[in-house]
PDB file of C-alpha atoms and ligand atoms in Angstrom:
ATOM      1  CA  MET A   1      -7.991 -28.030 -11.534  1.00 60.00           C
ATOM      2  CA  ALA A   2     -10.263 -25.681  -9.531  1.00 65.00           C
ATOM      3  CA  THR A   3      -8.991 -22.125  -8.933  1.00 73.00           C
ATOM      4  CA  PRO A   4      -7.778 -21.777  -5.321  1.00 82.00           C
ATOM      5  CA  ILE A   5      -9.890 -19.434  -3.187  1.00 92.00           C
ATOM      6  CA  GLN A   6      -7.142 -18.539  -0.758  1.00 92.00           C
ATOM      7  CA  ARG A   7      -3.346 -18.350  -0.694  1.00 93.00           C
ATOM      8  CA  GLN A   8      -0.561 -17.890   1.811  1.00 94.00           C
ATOM      9  CA  ALA A   9       2.318 -15.499   1.045  1.00 95.00           C
ATOM     10  CA  PHE A  10       4.842 -13.617   3.171  1.00 97.00           C
ATOM     11  CA  GLY A  11       3.185 -15.220   6.200  1.00 96.00           C
ATOM     12  CA  LEU A  12      -0.231 -13.769   5.359  1.00 97.00           C
ATOM     13  CA  LYS A  13      -3.481 -15.388   4.321  1.00 97.00           C
ATOM     14  CA  ILE A  14      -4.898 -13.650   1.245  1.00 96.00           C
ATOM     15  CA  LEU A  15      -8.356 -14.381  -0.099  1.00 95.00           C
ATOM     16  CA  ASN A  16      -9.086 -14.598  -3.824  1.00 91.00           C
ATOM     17  CA  ALA A  17     -12.140 -13.174  -5.587  1.00 87.00           C
ATOM     18  CA  GLY A  18     -13.897 -16.541  -5.496  1.00 90.00           C
ATOM     19  CA  HIS A  19     -13.682 -16.977  -1.712  1.00 94.00           C
ATOM     20  CA  PRO A  20     -17.181 -17.120  -0.147  1.00 95.00           C
ATOM     21  CA  SER A  21     -16.370 -14.274   2.291  1.00 95.00           C
ATOM     22  CA  ILE A  22     -15.287 -12.010  -0.585  1.00 94.00           C
ATOM     23  CA  ARG A  23     -18.352 -12.948  -2.612  1.00 93.00           C
ATOM     24  CA  LYS A  24     -20.552 -12.226   0.393  1.00 95.00           C
ATOM     25  CA  LEU A  25     -19.144  -8.687   0.812  1.00 95.00           C
ATOM     26  CA  LYS A  26     -19.664  -8.057  -2.901  1.00 91.00           C
ATOM     27  CA  SER A  27     -23.236  -9.271  -2.688  1.00 92.00           C
ATOM     28  CA  GLN A  28     -23.785  -6.914   0.265  1.00 92.00           C
ATOM     29  CA  GLY A  29     -22.916  -4.013  -2.059  1.00 91.00           C
ATOM     30  CA  PHE A  30     -19.274  -3.364  -1.161  1.00 90.00           C
ATOM     31  CA  GLN A  31     -18.039  -2.834  -4.728  1.00 87.00           C
ATOM     32  CA  ALA A  32     -14.629  -1.157  -4.941  1.00 87.00           C
ATOM     33  CA  GLU A  33     -14.687   1.778  -7.329  1.00 85.00           C
ATOM     34  CA  ILE A  34     -11.044   2.814  -7.957  1.00 86.00           C
ATOM     35  CA  HIS A  35      -9.345  -0.551  -8.649  1.00 79.00           C
ATOM     36  CA  GLY A  36      -9.427  -1.689  -5.011  1.00 73.00           C
ATOM     37  CA  ASN A  37     -11.326  -4.836  -6.018  1.00 82.00           C
ATOM     38  CA  LYS A  38      -8.429  -7.222  -5.305  1.00 73.00           C
ATOM     39  CA  PHE A  39      -4.965  -7.502  -3.810  1.00 87.00           C
ATOM     40  CA  TRP A  40      -2.292  -6.070  -6.154  1.00 90.00           C
ATOM     41  CA  ASN A  41       1.143  -7.637  -6.618  1.00 94.00           C
ATOM     42  CA  SER A  42       3.259  -4.493  -6.092  1.00 97.00           C
ATOM     43  CA  SER A  43       2.518  -4.910  -2.377  1.00 97.00           C
ATOM     44  CA  PHE A  44       4.627  -8.096  -2.540  1.00 97.00           C
ATOM     45  CA  LEU A  45       7.565  -6.031  -3.867  1.00 98.00           C
ATOM     46  CA  VAL A  46       7.439  -3.822  -0.757  1.00 98.00           C
ATOM     47  CA  MET A  47       7.063  -6.867   1.539  1.00 98.00           C
ATOM     48  CA  ASP A  48      10.116  -8.428  -0.121  1.00 98.00           C
ATOM     49  CA  TYR A  49      12.107  -5.220   0.461  1.00 98.00           C
ATOM     50  CA  LEU A  50      10.933  -4.979   4.095  1.00 98.00           C
ATOM     51  CA  LYS A  51      11.901  -8.602   4.686  1.00 97.00           C
ATOM     52  CA  ARG A  52      15.493  -7.589   3.951  1.00 96.00           C
ATOM     53  CA  ASN A  53      15.196  -4.082   5.427  1.00 97.00           C
ATOM     54  CA  PRO A  54      12.856  -4.476   8.413  1.00 97.00           C
ATOM     55  CA  LEU A  55      11.064  -1.521   9.964  1.00 97.00           C
ATOM     56  CA  PRO A  56      11.896  -0.630  13.575  1.00 97.00           C
ATOM     57  CA  LYS A  57       9.660  -2.537  16.012  1.00 97.00           C
ATOM     58  CA  GLY A  58       6.507  -0.604  16.826  1.00 97.00           C
ATOM     59  CA  ALA A  59       6.885   1.813  13.897  1.00 98.00           C
ATOM     60  CA  ARG A  60       3.835   3.966  13.177  1.00 98.00           C
ATOM     61  CA  VAL A  61       2.918   3.065   9.614  1.00 98.00           C
ATOM     62  CA  LEU A  62       0.458   4.712   7.237  1.00 98.00           C
ATOM     63  CA  GLU A  63      -0.517   2.671   4.183  1.00 98.00           C
ATOM     64  CA  VAL A  64      -1.952   5.027   1.550  1.00 98.00           C
ATOM     65  CA  GLY A  65      -4.343   3.730  -1.110  1.00 97.00           C
ATOM     66  CA  CYS A  66      -4.402   0.619   1.043  1.00 98.00           C
ATOM     67  CA  GLY A  67      -7.164  -1.332  -0.696  1.00 96.00           C
ATOM     68  CA  TRP A  68      -7.401  -4.617   1.180  1.00 96.00           C
ATOM     69  CA  GLY A  69      -4.528  -3.545   3.469  1.00 97.00           C
ATOM     70  CA  LEU A  70      -2.280  -6.592   3.185  1.00 98.00           C
ATOM     71  CA  LEU A  71       0.909  -4.494   3.090  1.00 98.00           C
ATOM     72  CA  GLY A  72      -0.032  -2.740   6.318  1.00 98.00           C
ATOM     73  CA  LEU A  73      -1.014  -6.054   7.908  1.00 98.00           C
ATOM     74  CA  TYR A  74       2.415  -7.441   6.932  1.00 98.00           C
ATOM     75  CA  CYS A  75       4.040  -4.593   8.921  1.00 98.00           C
ATOM     76  CA  ALA A  76       1.749  -5.252  11.898  1.00 98.00           C
ATOM     77  CA  LYS A  77       2.643  -8.928  11.818  1.00 98.00           C
ATOM     78  CA  THR A  78       6.398  -8.699  11.251  1.00 98.00           C
ATOM     79  CA  SER A  79       7.316  -5.447  13.051  1.00 97.00           C
ATOM     80  CA  ASP A  80       4.530  -5.020  15.613  1.00 97.00           C
ATOM     81  CA  ALA A  81       3.816  -1.841  13.694  1.00 98.00           C
ATOM     82  CA  VAL A  82       0.877   0.339  14.656  1.00 98.00           C
ATOM     83  CA  VAL A  83      -0.830   0.628  11.287  1.00 98.00           C
ATOM     84  CA  THR A  84      -3.425   2.899   9.736  1.00 98.00           C
ATOM     85  CA  GLY A  85      -4.682   2.433   6.182  1.00 98.00           C
ATOM     86  CA  ILE A  86      -6.333   5.205   4.221  1.00 98.00           C
ATOM     87  CA  ASP A  87      -8.204   4.885   0.956  1.00 98.00           C
ATOM     88  CA  ALA A  88     -10.453   7.232  -1.001  1.00 97.00           C
ATOM     89  CA  ASP A  89     -12.899   4.350  -1.484  1.00 96.00           C
ATOM     90  CA  ALA A  90     -14.840   3.460   1.687  1.00 96.00           C
ATOM     91  CA  ASN A  91     -15.914   0.169   0.111  1.00 95.00           C
ATOM     92  CA  VAL A  92     -12.448  -1.383   0.550  1.00 96.00           C
ATOM     93  CA  GLY A  93     -12.737  -1.075   4.360  1.00 97.00           C
ATOM     94  CA  PRO A  94     -14.718  -4.308   4.932  1.00 97.00           C
ATOM     95  CA  TYR A  95     -12.169  -6.276   2.848  1.00 97.00           C
ATOM     96  CA  LEU A  96      -9.347  -4.858   4.983  1.00 98.00           C
ATOM     97  CA  ASP A  97     -11.217  -5.734   8.193  1.00 97.00           C
ATOM     98  CA  LEU A  98     -11.827  -9.259   6.891  1.00 97.00           C
ATOM     99  CA  HIS A  99      -8.100  -9.783   6.196  1.00 98.00           C
ATOM    100  CA  ALA A 100      -7.150  -8.254   9.560  1.00 98.00           C
ATOM    101  CA  ARG A 101      -9.400 -10.783  11.346  1.00 98.00           C
ATOM    102  CA  LEU A 102      -8.174 -13.660   9.179  1.00 97.00           C
ATOM    103  CA  ASN A 103      -4.542 -12.815   9.978  1.00 98.00           C
ATOM    104  CA  HIS A 104      -5.144 -11.948  13.670  1.00 98.00           C
ATOM    105  CA  GLN A 105      -3.726  -8.453  13.204  1.00 98.00           C
ATOM    106  CA  SER A 106      -5.048  -5.004  13.883  1.00 97.00           C
ATOM    107  CA  MET A 107      -5.123  -2.116  11.407  1.00 98.00           C
ATOM    108  CA  THR A 108      -7.253   1.031  11.514  1.00 98.00           C
ATOM    109  CA  PHE A 109      -9.039   2.057   8.315  1.00 98.00           C
ATOM    110  CA  GLU A 110      -9.995   5.634   7.429  1.00 98.00           C
ATOM    111  CA  LYS A 111     -11.689   6.903   4.280  1.00 98.00           C
ATOM    112  CA  LYS A 112      -9.411   9.689   3.108  1.00 98.00           C
ATOM    113  CA  SER A 113      -7.895  10.759  -0.192  1.00 98.00           C
ATOM    114  CA  PHE A 114      -4.193  11.569  -0.685  1.00 98.00           C
ATOM    115  CA  ASN A 115      -5.041  15.289  -0.868  1.00 98.00           C
ATOM    116  CA  GLN A 116      -6.775  15.140   2.524  1.00 98.00           C
ATOM    117  CA  LEU A 117      -3.634  14.005   4.357  1.00 98.00           C
ATOM    118  CA  THR A 118      -2.427  17.203   5.967  1.00 98.00           C
ATOM    119  CA  LYS A 119       1.066  17.797   7.317  1.00 98.00           C
ATOM    120  CA  ALA A 120      -0.375  17.702  10.869  1.00 98.00           C
ATOM    121  CA  TYR A 121      -1.985  14.297  10.162  1.00 98.00           C
ATOM    122  CA  LEU A 122       1.182  12.898   8.562  1.00 98.00           C
ATOM    123  CA  ALA A 123       3.247  13.958  11.596  1.00 98.00           C
ATOM    124  CA  ASN A 124       1.624  11.008  13.441  1.00 98.00           C
ATOM    125  CA  PHE A 125       3.574   8.479  11.331  1.00 98.00           C
ATOM    126  CA  ASP A 126       7.172   7.277  10.957  1.00 98.00           C
ATOM    127  CA  VAL A 127       6.699   5.478   7.649  1.00 98.00           C
ATOM    128  CA  ILE A 128       4.356   5.839   4.668  1.00 98.00           C
ATOM    129  CA  LEU A 129       3.848   2.885   2.333  1.00 98.00           C
ATOM    130  CA  GLY A 130       1.872   2.536  -0.876  1.00 98.00           C
ATOM    131  CA  ALA A 131       1.646  -0.034  -3.655  1.00 98.00           C
ATOM    132  CA  ASP A 132       0.085   0.282  -7.082  1.00 97.00           C
ATOM    133  CA  ILE A 133      -1.358   3.718  -6.386  1.00 97.00           C
ATOM    134  CA  CYS A 134       0.262   5.880  -9.098  1.00 97.00           C
ATOM    135  CA  PHE A 135      -1.694   4.905 -12.210  1.00 95.00           C
ATOM    136  CA  TRP A 136      -3.040   8.279 -13.425  1.00 96.00           C
ATOM    137  CA  ASP A 137      -1.164  11.523 -14.169  1.00 96.00           C
ATOM    138  CA  GLU A 138      -3.203  13.358 -11.534  1.00 97.00           C
ATOM    139  CA  LEU A 139      -2.159  10.753  -8.926  1.00 98.00           C
ATOM    140  CA  SER A 140       1.496  11.391  -9.778  1.00 98.00           C
ATOM    141  CA  GLN A 141       1.010  15.067  -8.907  1.00 98.00           C
ATOM    142  CA  GLN A 142      -1.016  14.274  -5.765  1.00 98.00           C
ATOM    143  CA  LEU A 143       1.595  11.785  -4.519  1.00 98.00           C
ATOM    144  CA  PHE A 144       4.443  14.226  -5.182  1.00 98.00           C
ATOM    145  CA  ASN A 145       2.657  16.795  -3.019  1.00 98.00           C
ATOM    146  CA  LEU A 146       1.966  14.123  -0.392  1.00 98.00           C
ATOM    147  CA  ILE A 147       5.671  13.182  -0.208  1.00 98.00           C
ATOM    148  CA  ARG A 148       6.578  16.854   0.146  1.00 98.00           C
ATOM    149  CA  ARG A 149       4.135  17.258   3.059  1.00 98.00           C
ATOM    150  CA  ALA A 150       5.457  14.024   4.609  1.00 98.00           C
ATOM    151  CA  GLN A 151       9.013  15.386   4.415  1.00 96.00           C
ATOM    152  CA  GLY A 152       7.876  18.564   6.156  1.00 96.00           C
ATOM    153  CA  ALA A 153       6.034  16.490   8.783  1.00 97.00           C
ATOM    154  CA  GLY A 154       9.164  14.515   9.726  1.00 96.00           C
ATOM    155  CA  VAL A 155       8.082  11.140   8.291  1.00 98.00           C
ATOM    156  CA  SER A 156      11.345   9.185   8.148  1.00 97.00           C
ATOM    157  CA  GLN A 157      10.660   7.299   4.923  1.00 97.00           C
ATOM    158  CA  THR A 158       8.067   6.925   2.201  1.00 98.00           C
ATOM    159  CA  ILE A 159       8.187   3.730   0.141  1.00 98.00           C
ATOM    160  CA  LEU A 160       6.021   3.394  -2.964  1.00 98.00           C
ATOM    161  CA  ALA A 161       5.975   0.456  -5.394  1.00 98.00           C
ATOM    162  CA  ASP A 162       4.618   0.206  -8.906  1.00 98.00           C
ATOM    163  CA  PRO A 163       4.927  -1.944 -12.022  1.00 97.00           C
ATOM    164  CA  CYS A 164       6.650   1.091 -13.629  1.00 97.00           C
ATOM    165  CA  ARG A 165       3.705   2.851 -15.227  1.00 97.00           C
ATOM    166  CA  SER A 166       4.592   6.238 -16.686  1.00 98.00           C
ATOM    167  CA  PRO A 167       2.927   8.352 -13.906  1.00 98.00           C
ATOM    168  CA  PHE A 168       5.103   6.493 -11.388  1.00 98.00           C
ATOM    169  CA  GLU A 169       8.257   7.112 -13.427  1.00 98.00           C
ATOM    170  CA  THR A 170       7.347  10.806 -13.592  1.00 98.00           C
ATOM    171  CA  LEU A 171       6.893  10.805  -9.813  1.00 98.00           C
ATOM    172  CA  ALA A 172      10.271   9.093  -9.322  1.00 98.00           C
ATOM    173  CA  LYS A 173      12.060  11.627 -11.556  1.00 98.00           C
ATOM    174  CA  ARG A 174      10.402  14.634  -9.930  1.00 98.00           C
ATOM    175  CA  SER A 175      11.172  13.262  -6.456  1.00 98.00           C
ATOM    176  CA  ALA A 176      14.845  12.706  -7.339  1.00 98.00           C
ATOM    177  CA  ALA A 177      15.082  16.327  -8.452  1.00 98.00           C
ATOM    178  CA  ALA A 178      13.203  17.773  -5.483  1.00 97.00           C
ATOM    179  CA  PHE A 179      14.230  15.783  -2.399  1.00 96.00           C
ATOM    180  CA  GLU A 180      17.600  15.151  -0.752  1.00 93.00           C
ATOM    181  CA  SER A 181      17.590  11.375  -0.266  1.00 96.00           C
ATOM    182  CA  VAL A 182      15.793   9.423  -3.000  1.00 98.00           C
ATOM    183  CA  GLU A 183      16.322   5.884  -4.265  1.00 97.00           C
ATOM    184  CA  ARG A 184      14.615   4.166  -7.192  1.00 97.00           C
ATOM    185  CA  ILE A 185      15.215   0.433  -6.986  1.00 97.00           C
ATOM    186  CA  ASP A 186      14.256  -2.090  -9.661  1.00 97.00           C
ATOM    187  CA  ALA A 187      12.426  -4.924  -7.921  1.00 96.00           C
ATOM    188  CA  GLY A 188      11.252  -8.397  -8.824  1.00 96.00           C
ATOM    189  CA  ILE A 189      10.050 -11.595  -7.211  1.00 96.00           C
ATOM    190  CA  SER A 190       9.355 -15.036  -8.576  1.00 94.00           C
ATOM    191  CA  ARG A 191       7.371 -16.338  -5.582  1.00 90.00           C
ATOM    192  CA  PRO A 192       4.531 -16.540  -4.661  1.00 91.00           C
ATOM    193  CA  THR A 193       3.985 -15.102  -8.126  1.00 92.00           C
ATOM    194  CA  LYS A 194       6.146 -13.446 -10.764  1.00 95.00           C
ATOM    195  CA  ALA A 195       6.060  -9.681 -10.319  1.00 95.00           C
ATOM    196  CA  THR A 196       8.364  -6.906 -11.451  1.00 97.00           C
ATOM    197  CA  GLY A 197       8.413  -3.180 -10.867  1.00 98.00           C
ATOM    198  CA  ALA A 198      10.270  -0.541  -8.941  1.00 98.00           C
ATOM    199  CA  LEU A 199      10.390   0.964  -5.490  1.00 98.00           C
ATOM    200  CA  LEU A 200      10.627   4.696  -4.888  1.00 98.00           C
ATOM    201  CA  ILE A 201      12.096   5.414  -1.449  1.00 98.00           C
ATOM    202  CA  VAL A 202      12.226   8.977  -0.156  1.00 98.00           C
ATOM    203  CA  ARG A 203      13.980   9.398   3.195  1.00 97.00           C
ATOM    204  CA  SER A 204      13.686  12.351   5.477  1.00 91.00           C
ATOM    205  CA  ASP A 205      16.266  15.068   4.889  1.00 59.00           C
ATOM    206  CA  THR A 206      15.739  16.608   8.329  1.00 56.00           C
TER     207      THR A 206
HETATM  208  C1  LIG B   1      -4.665  -0.638  -7.664  1.00 57.10           C
HETATM  209  S1  LIG B   1      -5.397  -0.450  -6.093  1.00 57.10           S
HETATM  210  C2  LIG B   1      -4.065  -0.971  -4.992  1.00 57.10           C
HETATM  211  C3  LIG B   1      -4.570  -1.377  -3.643  1.00 57.10           C
HETATM  212  C4  LIG B   1      -3.496  -1.868  -2.660  1.00 57.10           C
HETATM  213  N1  LIG B   1      -2.491  -0.855  -2.432  1.00 57.10           N
HETATM  214  C5  LIG B   1      -2.847  -3.153  -3.118  1.00 57.10           C
HETATM  215  O1  LIG B   1      -1.638  -3.156  -3.400  1.00 57.10           O
HETATM  216  O2  LIG B   1      -3.524  -4.176  -3.185  1.00 57.10           O
HETATM  217  C6  LIG B   1      -5.368   1.328  -5.891  1.00 57.10           C
HETATM  218  C7  LIG B   1      -6.000   1.826  -4.587  1.00 57.10           C
HETATM  219  O3  LIG B   1      -5.771   3.227  -4.466  1.00 57.10           O
HETATM  220  C8  LIG B   1      -6.972   3.849  -4.041  1.00 57.10           C
HETATM  221  N2  LIG B   1      -6.942   5.248  -4.497  1.00 57.10           N
HETATM  222  C9  LIG B   1      -7.012   5.704  -5.769  1.00 57.10           C
HETATM  223  N3  LIG B   1      -6.947   7.046  -5.794  1.00 57.10           N
HETATM  224  C10 LIG B   1      -6.824   7.449  -4.490  1.00 57.10           C
HETATM  225  C11 LIG B   1      -6.699   8.736  -3.859  1.00 57.10           C
HETATM  226  N4  LIG B   1      -6.693   9.874  -4.580  1.00 57.10           N
HETATM  227  N5  LIG B   1      -6.594   8.777  -2.516  1.00 57.10           N
HETATM  228  C12 LIG B   1      -6.596   7.628  -1.787  1.00 57.10           C
HETATM  229  N6  LIG B   1      -6.722   6.398  -2.328  1.00 57.10           N
HETATM  230  C13 LIG B   1      -6.828   6.310  -3.674  1.00 57.10           C
HETATM  231  C14 LIG B   1      -8.067   3.018  -4.701  1.00 57.10           C
HETATM  232  O4  LIG B   1      -9.322   3.176  -4.089  1.00 57.10           O
HETATM  233  C15 LIG B   1      -7.505   1.622  -4.578  1.00 57.10           C
HETATM  234  O5  LIG B   1      -7.884   0.981  -3.369  1.00 57.10           O
END
């Protein structure tokens, strides 16, 4: 059987690597450089959580390390969220824009790294989301600092998901020790694909 070029999950259309529009962007030179070359399953774990714990309507959401931006687009679609995605790799932007058009949603993309997100910038958001972004030790440190700035900026919650790599576990342990309201939740789904991992949720202590 031929590999499907597109799928539908959590109400979103998601293109696979073999889809002509994805191939066209690649051939135009948009080659992701830090693993943002596809949609990653940990985003589904956050969508599954948000399905049961919806965001307030119109929440201002920042998706960090957004890659193709499907998690942010899910929030736009289900909660009328006003969504910005940041990623250190500018080449993921066209893939995000493509999925925004395909799903009739709007999401702003900015090329920024975690370290560039100042407290003043983070104060513009209610919620920070990120999936599959804590895969190197240095990212664990950068994300810990980012959560601390977000707490200081009054962001009400930060939700990160990961398939439980060791930098993520380090981040979860350090966060539990440093911040007032921290949950680490084991997570798993069987549809649209089997995926397991954990969510780290840090709520504002102000
Ligand atoms: C494994 S991909 C996950 C993409 C997306 N979150 C998803 O679930 O499909 C990791 C993403 O994090 C981005 N990234 C890595 N290091 C970063 C940093 N220091 N600042 C911002 N983005 C970063 C990469 O460019 C890539 O798009």
